[in-house]
Coordinates of C-alpha atoms in Angstrom, one line a residue:
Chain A
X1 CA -17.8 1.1 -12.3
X2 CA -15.2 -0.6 -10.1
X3 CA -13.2 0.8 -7.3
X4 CA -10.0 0.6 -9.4
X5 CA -11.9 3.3 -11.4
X6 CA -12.1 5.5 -8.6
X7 CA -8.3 5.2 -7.9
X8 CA -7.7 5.7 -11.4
X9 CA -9.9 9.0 -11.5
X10 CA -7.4 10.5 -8.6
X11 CA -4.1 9.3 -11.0
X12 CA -5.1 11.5 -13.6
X13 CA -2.5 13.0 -14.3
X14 CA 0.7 12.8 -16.3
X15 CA 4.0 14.1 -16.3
X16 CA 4.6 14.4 -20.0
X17 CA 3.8 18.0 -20.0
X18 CA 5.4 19.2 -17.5
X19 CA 9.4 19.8 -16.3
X20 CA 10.7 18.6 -12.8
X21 CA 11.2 21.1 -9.9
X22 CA 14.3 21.3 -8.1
X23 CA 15.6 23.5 -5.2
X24 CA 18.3 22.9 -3.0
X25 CA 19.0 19.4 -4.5
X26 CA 15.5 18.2 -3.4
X27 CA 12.6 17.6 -6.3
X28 CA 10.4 20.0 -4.8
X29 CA 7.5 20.1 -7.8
X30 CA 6.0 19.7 -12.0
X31 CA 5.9 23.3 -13.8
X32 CA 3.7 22.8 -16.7
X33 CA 5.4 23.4 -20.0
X34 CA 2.8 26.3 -21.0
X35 CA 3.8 28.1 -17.4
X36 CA 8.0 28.1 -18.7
X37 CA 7.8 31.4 -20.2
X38 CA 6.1 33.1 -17.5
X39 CA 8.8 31.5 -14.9
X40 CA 11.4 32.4 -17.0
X41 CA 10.4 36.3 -16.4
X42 CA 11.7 35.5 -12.9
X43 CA 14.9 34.8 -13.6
X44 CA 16.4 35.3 -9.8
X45 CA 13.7 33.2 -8.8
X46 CA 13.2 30.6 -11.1
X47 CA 15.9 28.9 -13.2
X48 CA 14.0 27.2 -16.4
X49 CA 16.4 25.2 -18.0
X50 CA 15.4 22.5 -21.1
X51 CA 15.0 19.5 -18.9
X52 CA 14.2 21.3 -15.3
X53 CA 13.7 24.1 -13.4
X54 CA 16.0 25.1 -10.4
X55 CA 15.2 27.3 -7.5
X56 CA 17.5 29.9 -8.0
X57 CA 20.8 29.0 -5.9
X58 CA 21.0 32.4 -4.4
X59 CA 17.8 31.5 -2.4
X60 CA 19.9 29.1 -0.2
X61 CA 18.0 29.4 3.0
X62 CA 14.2 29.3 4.2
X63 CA 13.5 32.9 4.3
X64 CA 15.1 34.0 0.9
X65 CA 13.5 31.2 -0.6
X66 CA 9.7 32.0 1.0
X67 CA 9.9 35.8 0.5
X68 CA 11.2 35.2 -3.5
X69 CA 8.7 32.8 -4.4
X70 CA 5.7 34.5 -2.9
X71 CA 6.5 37.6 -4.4
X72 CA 6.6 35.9 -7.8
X73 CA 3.3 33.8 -6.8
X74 CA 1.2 37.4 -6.0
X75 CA 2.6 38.9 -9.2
X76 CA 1.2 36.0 -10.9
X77 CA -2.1 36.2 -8.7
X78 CA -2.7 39.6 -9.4
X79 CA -2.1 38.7 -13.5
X80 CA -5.2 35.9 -13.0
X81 CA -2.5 33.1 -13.2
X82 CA -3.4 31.7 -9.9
X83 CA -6.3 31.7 -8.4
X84 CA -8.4 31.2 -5.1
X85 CA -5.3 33.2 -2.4
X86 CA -6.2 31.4 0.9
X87 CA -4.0 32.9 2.9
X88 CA -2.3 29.2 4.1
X89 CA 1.3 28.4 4.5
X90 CA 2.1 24.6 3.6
X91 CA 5.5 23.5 4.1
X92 CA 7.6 22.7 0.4
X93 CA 9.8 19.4 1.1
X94 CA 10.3 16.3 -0.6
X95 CA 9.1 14.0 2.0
X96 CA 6.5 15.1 5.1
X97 CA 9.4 14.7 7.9
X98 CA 12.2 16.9 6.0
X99 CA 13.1 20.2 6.6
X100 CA 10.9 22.7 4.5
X101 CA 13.0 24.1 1.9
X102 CA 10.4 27.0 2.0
X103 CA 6.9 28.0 2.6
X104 CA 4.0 28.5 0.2
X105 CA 0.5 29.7 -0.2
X106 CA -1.5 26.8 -0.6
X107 CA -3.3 28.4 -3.9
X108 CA 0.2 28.2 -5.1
X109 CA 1.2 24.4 -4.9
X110 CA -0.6 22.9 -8.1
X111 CA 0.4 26.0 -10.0
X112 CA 3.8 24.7 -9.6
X113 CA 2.9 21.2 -9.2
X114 CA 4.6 20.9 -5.2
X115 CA 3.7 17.7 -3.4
X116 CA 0.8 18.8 -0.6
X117 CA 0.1 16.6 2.4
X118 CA -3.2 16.3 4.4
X119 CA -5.3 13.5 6.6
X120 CA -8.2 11.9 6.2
X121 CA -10.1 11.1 8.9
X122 CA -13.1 8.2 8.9
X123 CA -15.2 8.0 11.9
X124 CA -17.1 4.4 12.8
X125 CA -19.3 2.5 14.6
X126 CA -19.6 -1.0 14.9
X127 CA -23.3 -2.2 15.5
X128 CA -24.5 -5.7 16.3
X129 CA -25.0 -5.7 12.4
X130 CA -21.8 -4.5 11.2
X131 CA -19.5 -1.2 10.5
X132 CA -21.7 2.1 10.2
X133 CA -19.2 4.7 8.9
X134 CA -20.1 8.9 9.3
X135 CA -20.1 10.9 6.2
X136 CA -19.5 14.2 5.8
X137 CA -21.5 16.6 2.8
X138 CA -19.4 19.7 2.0
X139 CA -21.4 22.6 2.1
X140 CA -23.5 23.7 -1.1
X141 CA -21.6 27.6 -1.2
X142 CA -18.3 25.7 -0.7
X143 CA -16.1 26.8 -3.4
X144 CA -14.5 23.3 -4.0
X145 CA -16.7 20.3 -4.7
X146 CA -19.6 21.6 -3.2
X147 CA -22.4 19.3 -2.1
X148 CA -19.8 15.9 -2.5
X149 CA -19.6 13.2 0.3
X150 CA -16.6 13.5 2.0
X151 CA -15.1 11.6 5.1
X152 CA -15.8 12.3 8.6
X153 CA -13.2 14.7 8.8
X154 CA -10.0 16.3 6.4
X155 CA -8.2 18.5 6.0
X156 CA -4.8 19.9 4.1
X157 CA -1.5 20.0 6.6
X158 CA -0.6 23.8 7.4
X159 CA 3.1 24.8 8.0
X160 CA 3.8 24.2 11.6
X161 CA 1.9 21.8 13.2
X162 CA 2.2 17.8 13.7
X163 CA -0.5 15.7 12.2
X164 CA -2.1 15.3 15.4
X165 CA -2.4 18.9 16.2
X166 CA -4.0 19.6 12.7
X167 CA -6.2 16.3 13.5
X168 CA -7.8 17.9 16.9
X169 CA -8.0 21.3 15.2
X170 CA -10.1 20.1 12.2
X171 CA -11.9 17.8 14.6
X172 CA -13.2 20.3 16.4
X173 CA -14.3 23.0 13.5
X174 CA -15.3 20.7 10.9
X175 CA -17.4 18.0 13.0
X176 CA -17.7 19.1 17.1
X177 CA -15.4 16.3 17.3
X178 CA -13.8 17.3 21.4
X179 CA -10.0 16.9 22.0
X180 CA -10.4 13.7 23.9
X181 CA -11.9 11.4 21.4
X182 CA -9.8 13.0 18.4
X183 CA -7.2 11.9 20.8
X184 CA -8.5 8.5 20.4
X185 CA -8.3 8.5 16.2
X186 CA -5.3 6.0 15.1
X187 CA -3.0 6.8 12.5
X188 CA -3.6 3.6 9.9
X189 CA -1.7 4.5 7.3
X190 CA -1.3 6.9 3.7
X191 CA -2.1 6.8 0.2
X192 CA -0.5 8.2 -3.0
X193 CA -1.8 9.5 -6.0
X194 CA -0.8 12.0 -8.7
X195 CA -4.0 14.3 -9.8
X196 CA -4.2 17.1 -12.6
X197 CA -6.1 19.4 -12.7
X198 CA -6.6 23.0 -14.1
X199 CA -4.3 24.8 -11.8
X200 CA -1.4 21.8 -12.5
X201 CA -0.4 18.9 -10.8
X202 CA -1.1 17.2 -7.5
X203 CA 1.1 14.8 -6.3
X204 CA -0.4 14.5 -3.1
X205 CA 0.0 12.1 -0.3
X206 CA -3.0 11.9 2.5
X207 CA -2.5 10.5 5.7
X208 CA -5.3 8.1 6.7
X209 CA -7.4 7.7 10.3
X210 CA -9.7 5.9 11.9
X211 CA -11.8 6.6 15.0
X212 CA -14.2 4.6 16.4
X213 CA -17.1 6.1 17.6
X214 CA -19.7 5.3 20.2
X215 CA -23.1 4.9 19.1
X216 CA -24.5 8.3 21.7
X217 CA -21.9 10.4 19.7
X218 CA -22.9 12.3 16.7
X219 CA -20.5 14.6 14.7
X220 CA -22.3 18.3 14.4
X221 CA -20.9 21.3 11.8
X222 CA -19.2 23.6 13.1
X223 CA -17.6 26.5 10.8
X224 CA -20.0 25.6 7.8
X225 CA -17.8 24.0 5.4
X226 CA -19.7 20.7 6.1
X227 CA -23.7 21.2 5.2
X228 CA -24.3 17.9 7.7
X229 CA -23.2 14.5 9.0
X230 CA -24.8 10.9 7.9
X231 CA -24.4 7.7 9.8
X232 CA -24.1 5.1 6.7
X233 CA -24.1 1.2 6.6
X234 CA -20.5 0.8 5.2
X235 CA -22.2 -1.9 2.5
X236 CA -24.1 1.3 1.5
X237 CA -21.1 3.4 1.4
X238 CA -19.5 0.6 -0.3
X239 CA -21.9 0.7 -2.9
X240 CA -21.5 4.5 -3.6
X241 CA -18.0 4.8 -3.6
X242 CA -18.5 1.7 -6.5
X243 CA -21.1 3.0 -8.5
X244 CA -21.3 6.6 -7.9
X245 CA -19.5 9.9 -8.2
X246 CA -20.8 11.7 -5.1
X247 CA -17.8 11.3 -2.9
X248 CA -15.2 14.0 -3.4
X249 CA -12.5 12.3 -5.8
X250 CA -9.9 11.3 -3.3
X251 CA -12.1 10.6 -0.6
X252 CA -12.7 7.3 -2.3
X253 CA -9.2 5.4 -2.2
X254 CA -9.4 6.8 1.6
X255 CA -12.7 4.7 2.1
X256 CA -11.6 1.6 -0.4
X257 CA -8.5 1.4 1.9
X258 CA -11.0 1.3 5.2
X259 CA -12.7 -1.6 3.4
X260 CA -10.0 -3.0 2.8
X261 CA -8.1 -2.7 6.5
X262 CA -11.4 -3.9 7.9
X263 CA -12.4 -7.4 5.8
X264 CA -15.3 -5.5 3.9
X265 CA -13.6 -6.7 1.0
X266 CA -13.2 -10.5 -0.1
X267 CA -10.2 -11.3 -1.9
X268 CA -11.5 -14.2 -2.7
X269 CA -13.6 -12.5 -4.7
X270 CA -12.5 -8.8 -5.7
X271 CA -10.8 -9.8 -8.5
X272 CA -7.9 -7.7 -8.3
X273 CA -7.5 -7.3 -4.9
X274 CA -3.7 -6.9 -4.8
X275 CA -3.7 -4.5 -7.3
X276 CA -5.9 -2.2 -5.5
X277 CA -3.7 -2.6 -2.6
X278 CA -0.9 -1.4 -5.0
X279 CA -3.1 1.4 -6.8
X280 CA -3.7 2.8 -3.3
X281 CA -0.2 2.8 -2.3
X282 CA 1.4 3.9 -5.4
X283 CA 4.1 5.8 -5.4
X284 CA 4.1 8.9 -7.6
X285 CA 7.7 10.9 -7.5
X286 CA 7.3 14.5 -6.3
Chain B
X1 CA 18.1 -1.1 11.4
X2 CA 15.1 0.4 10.2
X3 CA 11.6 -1.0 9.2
X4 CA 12.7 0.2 5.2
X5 CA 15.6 -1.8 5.6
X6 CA 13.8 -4.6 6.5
X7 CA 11.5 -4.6 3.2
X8 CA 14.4 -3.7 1.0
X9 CA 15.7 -7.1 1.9
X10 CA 12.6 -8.6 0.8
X11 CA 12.9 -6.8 -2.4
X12 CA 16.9 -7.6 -3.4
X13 CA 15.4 -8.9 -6.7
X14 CA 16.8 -7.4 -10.2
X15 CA 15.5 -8.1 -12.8
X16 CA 18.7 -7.7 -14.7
X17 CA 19.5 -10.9 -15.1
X18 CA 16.5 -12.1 -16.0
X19 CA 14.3 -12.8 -19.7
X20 CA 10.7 -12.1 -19.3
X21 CA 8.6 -15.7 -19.0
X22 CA 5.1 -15.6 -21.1
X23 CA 2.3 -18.0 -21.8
X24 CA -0.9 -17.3 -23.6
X25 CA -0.4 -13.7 -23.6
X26 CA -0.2 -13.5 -19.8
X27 CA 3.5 -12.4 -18.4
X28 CA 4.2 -15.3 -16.1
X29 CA 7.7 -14.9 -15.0
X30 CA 11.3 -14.5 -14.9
X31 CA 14.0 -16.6 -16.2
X32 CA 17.5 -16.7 -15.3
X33 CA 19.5 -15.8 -18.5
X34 CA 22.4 -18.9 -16.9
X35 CA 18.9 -21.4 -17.2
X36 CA 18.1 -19.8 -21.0
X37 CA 20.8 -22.5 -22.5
X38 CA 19.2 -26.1 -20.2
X39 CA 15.8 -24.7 -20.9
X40 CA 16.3 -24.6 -25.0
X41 CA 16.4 -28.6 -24.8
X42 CA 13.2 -28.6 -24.0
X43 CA 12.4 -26.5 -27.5
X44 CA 9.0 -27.8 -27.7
X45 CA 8.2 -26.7 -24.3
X46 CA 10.0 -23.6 -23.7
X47 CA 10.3 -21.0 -26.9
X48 CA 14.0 -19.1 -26.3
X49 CA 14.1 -15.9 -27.9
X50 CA 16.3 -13.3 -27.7
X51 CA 14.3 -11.1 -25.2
X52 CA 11.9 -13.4 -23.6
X53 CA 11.0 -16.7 -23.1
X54 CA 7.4 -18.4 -24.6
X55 CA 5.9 -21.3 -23.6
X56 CA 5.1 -23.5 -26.7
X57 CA 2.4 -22.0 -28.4
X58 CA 0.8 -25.7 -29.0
X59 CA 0.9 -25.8 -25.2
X60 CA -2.8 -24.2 -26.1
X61 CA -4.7 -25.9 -22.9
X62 CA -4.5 -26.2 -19.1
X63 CA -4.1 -29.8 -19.2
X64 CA -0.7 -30.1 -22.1
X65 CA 0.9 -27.3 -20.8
X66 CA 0.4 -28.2 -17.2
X67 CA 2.0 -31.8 -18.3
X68 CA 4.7 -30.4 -20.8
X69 CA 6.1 -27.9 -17.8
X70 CA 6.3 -31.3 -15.4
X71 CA 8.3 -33.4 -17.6
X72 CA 10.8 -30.4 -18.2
X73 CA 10.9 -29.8 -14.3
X74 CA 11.2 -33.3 -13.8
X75 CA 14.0 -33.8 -15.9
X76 CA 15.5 -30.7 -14.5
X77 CA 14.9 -32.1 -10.7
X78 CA 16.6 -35.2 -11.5
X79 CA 19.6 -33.0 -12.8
X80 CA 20.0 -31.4 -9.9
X81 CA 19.2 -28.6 -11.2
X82 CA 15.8 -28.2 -8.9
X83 CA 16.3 -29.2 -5.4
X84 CA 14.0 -29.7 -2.8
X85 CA 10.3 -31.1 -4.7
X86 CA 7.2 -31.2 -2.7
X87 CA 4.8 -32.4 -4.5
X88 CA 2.4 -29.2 -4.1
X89 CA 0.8 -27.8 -7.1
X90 CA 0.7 -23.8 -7.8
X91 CA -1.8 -22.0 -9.7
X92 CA 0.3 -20.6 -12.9
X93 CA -1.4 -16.8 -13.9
X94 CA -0.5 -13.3 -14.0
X95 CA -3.2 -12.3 -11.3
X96 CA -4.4 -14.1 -8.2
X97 CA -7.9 -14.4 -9.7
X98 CA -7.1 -15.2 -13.1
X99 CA -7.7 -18.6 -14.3
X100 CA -4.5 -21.0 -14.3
X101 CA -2.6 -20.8 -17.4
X102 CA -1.1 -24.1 -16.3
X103 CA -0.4 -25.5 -12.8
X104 CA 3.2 -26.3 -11.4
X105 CA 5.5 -28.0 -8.8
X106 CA 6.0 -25.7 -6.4
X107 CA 9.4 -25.8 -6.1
X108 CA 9.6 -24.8 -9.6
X109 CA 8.0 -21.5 -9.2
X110 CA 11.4 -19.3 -8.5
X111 CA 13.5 -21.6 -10.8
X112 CA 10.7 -19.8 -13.4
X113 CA 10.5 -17.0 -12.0
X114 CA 6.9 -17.7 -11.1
X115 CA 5.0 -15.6 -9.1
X116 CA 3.1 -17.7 -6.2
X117 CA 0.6 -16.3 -3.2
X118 CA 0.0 -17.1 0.0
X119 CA -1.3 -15.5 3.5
X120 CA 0.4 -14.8 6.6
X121 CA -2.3 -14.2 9.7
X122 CA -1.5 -12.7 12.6
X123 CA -3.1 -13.4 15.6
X124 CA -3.5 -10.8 18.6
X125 CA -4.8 -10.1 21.7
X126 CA -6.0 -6.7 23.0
X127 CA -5.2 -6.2 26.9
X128 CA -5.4 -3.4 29.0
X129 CA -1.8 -2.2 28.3
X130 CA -2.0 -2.9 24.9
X131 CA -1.4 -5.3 21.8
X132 CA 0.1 -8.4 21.9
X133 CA 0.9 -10.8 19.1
X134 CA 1.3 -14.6 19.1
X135 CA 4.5 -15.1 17.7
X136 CA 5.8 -18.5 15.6
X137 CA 9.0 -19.9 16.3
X138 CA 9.6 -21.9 13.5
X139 CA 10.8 -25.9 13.9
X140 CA 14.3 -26.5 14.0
X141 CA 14.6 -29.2 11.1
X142 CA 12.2 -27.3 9.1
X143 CA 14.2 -27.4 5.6
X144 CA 13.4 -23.3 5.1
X145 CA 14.4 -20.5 7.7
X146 CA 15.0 -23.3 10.8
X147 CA 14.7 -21.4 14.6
X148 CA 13.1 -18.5 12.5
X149 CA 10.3 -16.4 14.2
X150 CA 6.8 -15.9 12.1
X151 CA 3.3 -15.0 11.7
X152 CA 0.9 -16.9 13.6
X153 CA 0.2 -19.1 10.8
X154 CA 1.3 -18.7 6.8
X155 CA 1.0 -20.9 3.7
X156 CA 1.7 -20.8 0.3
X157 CA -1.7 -21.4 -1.5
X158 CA -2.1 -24.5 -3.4
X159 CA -3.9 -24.7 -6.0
X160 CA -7.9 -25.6 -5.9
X161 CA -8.4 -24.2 -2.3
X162 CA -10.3 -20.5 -1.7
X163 CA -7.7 -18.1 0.2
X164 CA -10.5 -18.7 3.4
X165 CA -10.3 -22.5 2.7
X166 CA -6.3 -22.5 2.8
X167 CA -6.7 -20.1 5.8
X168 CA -8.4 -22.6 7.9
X169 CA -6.5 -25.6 6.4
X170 CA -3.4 -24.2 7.9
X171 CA -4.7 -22.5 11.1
X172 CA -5.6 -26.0 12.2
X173 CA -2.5 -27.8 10.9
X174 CA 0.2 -25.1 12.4
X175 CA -1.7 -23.9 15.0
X176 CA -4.6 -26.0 16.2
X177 CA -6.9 -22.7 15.9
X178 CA -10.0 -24.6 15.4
X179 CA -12.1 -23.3 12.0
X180 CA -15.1 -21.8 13.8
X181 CA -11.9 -19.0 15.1
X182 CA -10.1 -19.1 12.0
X183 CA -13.3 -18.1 10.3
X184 CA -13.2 -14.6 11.9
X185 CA -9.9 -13.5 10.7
X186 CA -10.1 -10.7 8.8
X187 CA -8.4 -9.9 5.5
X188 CA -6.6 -6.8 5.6
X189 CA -4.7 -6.2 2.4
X190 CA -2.4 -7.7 0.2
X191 CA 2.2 -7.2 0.2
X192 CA 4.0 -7.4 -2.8
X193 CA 7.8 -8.1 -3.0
X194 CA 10.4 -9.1 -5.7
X195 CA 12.7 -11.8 -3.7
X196 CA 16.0 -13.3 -5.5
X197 CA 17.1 -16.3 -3.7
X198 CA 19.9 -19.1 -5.4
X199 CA 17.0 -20.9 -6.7
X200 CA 15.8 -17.9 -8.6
X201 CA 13.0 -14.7 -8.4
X202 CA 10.1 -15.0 -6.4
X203 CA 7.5 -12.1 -7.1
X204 CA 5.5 -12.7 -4.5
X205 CA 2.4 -11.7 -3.3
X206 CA 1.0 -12.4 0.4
X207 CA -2.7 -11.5 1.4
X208 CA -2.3 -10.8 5.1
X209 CA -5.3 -11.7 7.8
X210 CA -5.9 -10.3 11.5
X211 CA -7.1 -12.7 13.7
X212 CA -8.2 -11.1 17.1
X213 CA -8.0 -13.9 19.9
X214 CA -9.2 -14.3 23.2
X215 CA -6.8 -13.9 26.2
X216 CA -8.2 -17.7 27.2
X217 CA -7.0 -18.8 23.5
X218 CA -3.2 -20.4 23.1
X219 CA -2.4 -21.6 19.8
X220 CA -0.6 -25.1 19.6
X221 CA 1.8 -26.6 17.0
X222 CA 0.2 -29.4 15.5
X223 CA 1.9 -30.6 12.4
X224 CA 5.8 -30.0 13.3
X225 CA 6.2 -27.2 11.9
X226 CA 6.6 -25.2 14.2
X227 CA 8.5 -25.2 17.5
X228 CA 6.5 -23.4 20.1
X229 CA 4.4 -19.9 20.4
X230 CA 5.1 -16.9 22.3
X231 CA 2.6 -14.1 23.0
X232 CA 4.8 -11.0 22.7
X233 CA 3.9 -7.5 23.1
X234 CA 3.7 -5.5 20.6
X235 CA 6.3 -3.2 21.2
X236 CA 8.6 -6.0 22.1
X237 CA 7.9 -7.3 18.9
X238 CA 8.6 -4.3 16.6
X239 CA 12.3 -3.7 18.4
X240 CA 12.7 -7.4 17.0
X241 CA 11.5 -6.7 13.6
X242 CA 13.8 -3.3 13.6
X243 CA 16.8 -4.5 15.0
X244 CA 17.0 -7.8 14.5
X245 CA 16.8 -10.4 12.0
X246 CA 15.2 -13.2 14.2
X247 CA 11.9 -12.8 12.0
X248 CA 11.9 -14.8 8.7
X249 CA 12.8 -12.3 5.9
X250 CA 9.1 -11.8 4.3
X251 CA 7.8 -11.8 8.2
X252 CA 8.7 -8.5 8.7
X253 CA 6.6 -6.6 5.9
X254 CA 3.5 -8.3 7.4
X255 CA 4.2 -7.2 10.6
X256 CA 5.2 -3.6 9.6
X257 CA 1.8 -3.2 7.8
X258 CA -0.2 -4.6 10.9
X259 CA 2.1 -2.0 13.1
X260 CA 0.8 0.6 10.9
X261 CA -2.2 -0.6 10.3
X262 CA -3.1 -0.5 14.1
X263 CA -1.7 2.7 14.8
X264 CA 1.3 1.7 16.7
X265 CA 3.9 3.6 13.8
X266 CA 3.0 7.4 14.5
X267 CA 3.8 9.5 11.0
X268 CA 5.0 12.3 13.1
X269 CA 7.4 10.6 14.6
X270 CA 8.5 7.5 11.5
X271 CA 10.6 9.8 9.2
X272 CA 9.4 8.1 5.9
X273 CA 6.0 6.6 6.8
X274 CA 4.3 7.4 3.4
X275 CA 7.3 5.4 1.5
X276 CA 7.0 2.7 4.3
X277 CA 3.6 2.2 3.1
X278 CA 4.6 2.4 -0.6
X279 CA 7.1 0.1 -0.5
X280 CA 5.1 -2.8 1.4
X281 CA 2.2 -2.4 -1.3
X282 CA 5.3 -1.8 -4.4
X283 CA 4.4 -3.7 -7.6
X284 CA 6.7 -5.8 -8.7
X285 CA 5.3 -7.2 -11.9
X286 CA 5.3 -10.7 -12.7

């Protein structure tokens, strides 16, 4: 395997089978083609046209827009259409800094295929012989990807709070990470991709941080969604991410971009080292 | 001005006006559909079809074709119709690490259309109230971009050299940074950009470097090249990226990537810093 397989793996998806989402003259989502007819029993909700589907102009502001879509969302809930209710609000918008045109249940975003944001969060050390990153293992009774490497720390964005507010907050419950040094972690980018899975599409964009770590600190679980914490050579988690599939799937552009950012990579010798740069980045429409 | 603006500039290129250039199967570059006419003189060099542009398919080895695309050049420099020959040979492929399909003049790359490399390194210094960058104030009778500020240290890559081989080549020669410093700069990606000057398209790709320096370090031109060096602070040095034009054009996407790259843009506050970081990383292709 190579790393470009790994970015590949989270680019899954395509948009042949699915119709664009529009509300309020913003592309907002995919609706897969099978899901049409279902929609199109909402008609004051959802407009399903042949090339599109409209939020329903009369839902012109925030509220009527929220309170319309998750009444159509637990309808199809309580029919087995959507599953996993987690009782989360993320923000619906083109781009992270626009106004939310509404708010949704996070189960709810790949069923209609709305853009979700998050961060990603890799705590270091540097040693006398080189970068030692933490990794995280998700819990074994997690319901997603239980058991997987992950990063130090991640998390999806919830409706109303900045990055770094959702940064401290995960921080603290996911790794006993204290205020002060999440303070410390340094926004060092994003990456793109556009994922399928059963529920729909993902076109999700993941905000990326580093935060270096002194050697007497060690990240400890706190609300048991991470089973425990691992101080790794990076050449060793190099090699994993490479040849392995025990990182959770888009933990592994997260980590090939920290290789990247810090020299771990030679592109003198990668030998497509600009098109990982570019795989990374890429930029799938909403 | 904002940072987008900046890279947009570096990416003015259409391709609209341009036939696709190919060689052995690779897609090399662009020509200029005004050059399609002068270049079907040469008809056992240059192939002119209707929607792209071969080079002669008995041009089966390194060695003719490298000879047969001089002579055409040649004539065409004599013409008047390349200006400004340096006698520096390019690497001809589609990817950085791909074996040269032939090797060129470079000052015939954009009058093909062909894509050519380099690095741009930017040296900093951490101090207590922050990051500061030594910035290049280009000669005044350089030929390109006179009075210009720059990276620390750039270069087109000529061919035969290693990216780390070129890298200390030209940290000496600009610079003066002796090799056993230039040796610890650090990759840290790679930007792509699709420039369209008079002379043509340049598809460029630029693999940028970090170079942290000692406070006790001043970099010194050596070779002409370059006028003088100014340690700037950081901040000082992104107002003159944003709202200026001081910076040579394909400057400024090097330094936006190290600004975010070093946590200095904060994605709460930039209003499209996922699509800053897609559009520094865009692929053009060739």
């Amino acid at each position: 395997m190579a790393y470009q397989d790994r970015i590949l793996a989270c680019n899954n998806g395509s948009r042949e089978n699915y119709l664009p989402f529009f509300g309020r003259g913003q592309q907002l989502g995919w609706i897969r083609k099978d899901r049409l007819e279902r929609l199109s029993g909402f008609p004051d909700i959802f407009v399903v046209g042949g090339q599109q589907v409209d939020l329903h102009a009369a839902l012109f502001d925030y509220d009527s827009a929220t309170a319309a879509v998750d009444y159509a969302l637990r309808v199809m809930a309580d029919e087995g259409l959507i599953q996993g209710w987690r009782d989360e609000r993320y923000a619906v918008a083109e781009r992270f800094s626009d106004p939310a045109v509404f708010s949704i249940e996070r189960a709810g975003c790949p069923f209609l295929g709305i853009r979700s944001w998050g961060f990603h969060l890799n705590g270091y050390v540097r040693k006398p012989d080189g970068l030692y990153l933490w990794i995280a293992q998700r819990a074994h009774d997690k319901p997603s990807y239980p058991g997987l490497l992950d990063n130090t720390v991640a998390g999806g964005h919830p409706e109303g709070l900045t990055l770094a507010q959702n940064l401290i907050k995960e921080c603290a419950e996911e790794a006993s990470i204290p205020a002060h040094l999440a303070r410390q972690a340094r926004a060092v980018g994003a990456i793109s991709y556009l994922y399928e899975s059963p529920q729909g599409l993902k076109p999700d964009q993941m905000f990326c941080y580093d935060l270096e770590l002194d050697e007497s600190f060690t990240p400890i679980p706190a609300d048991g969604e991470v089973a425990g914490f691992y101080l790794m050579p990076a050449q060793e988690v190099m090699e994993i991410v490479r040849d392995t599939d025990r990182f959770k799937f888009n933990c592994a552009p997260v980590l090939i971009d920290f290789f990247i950012r810090h020299g771990l990579i030679d592109p003198d010798r990668e030998p497509d080292y600009v098109g990982l740069c570019e795989m990374l980045h890429g930029a799938p429409p909403v």
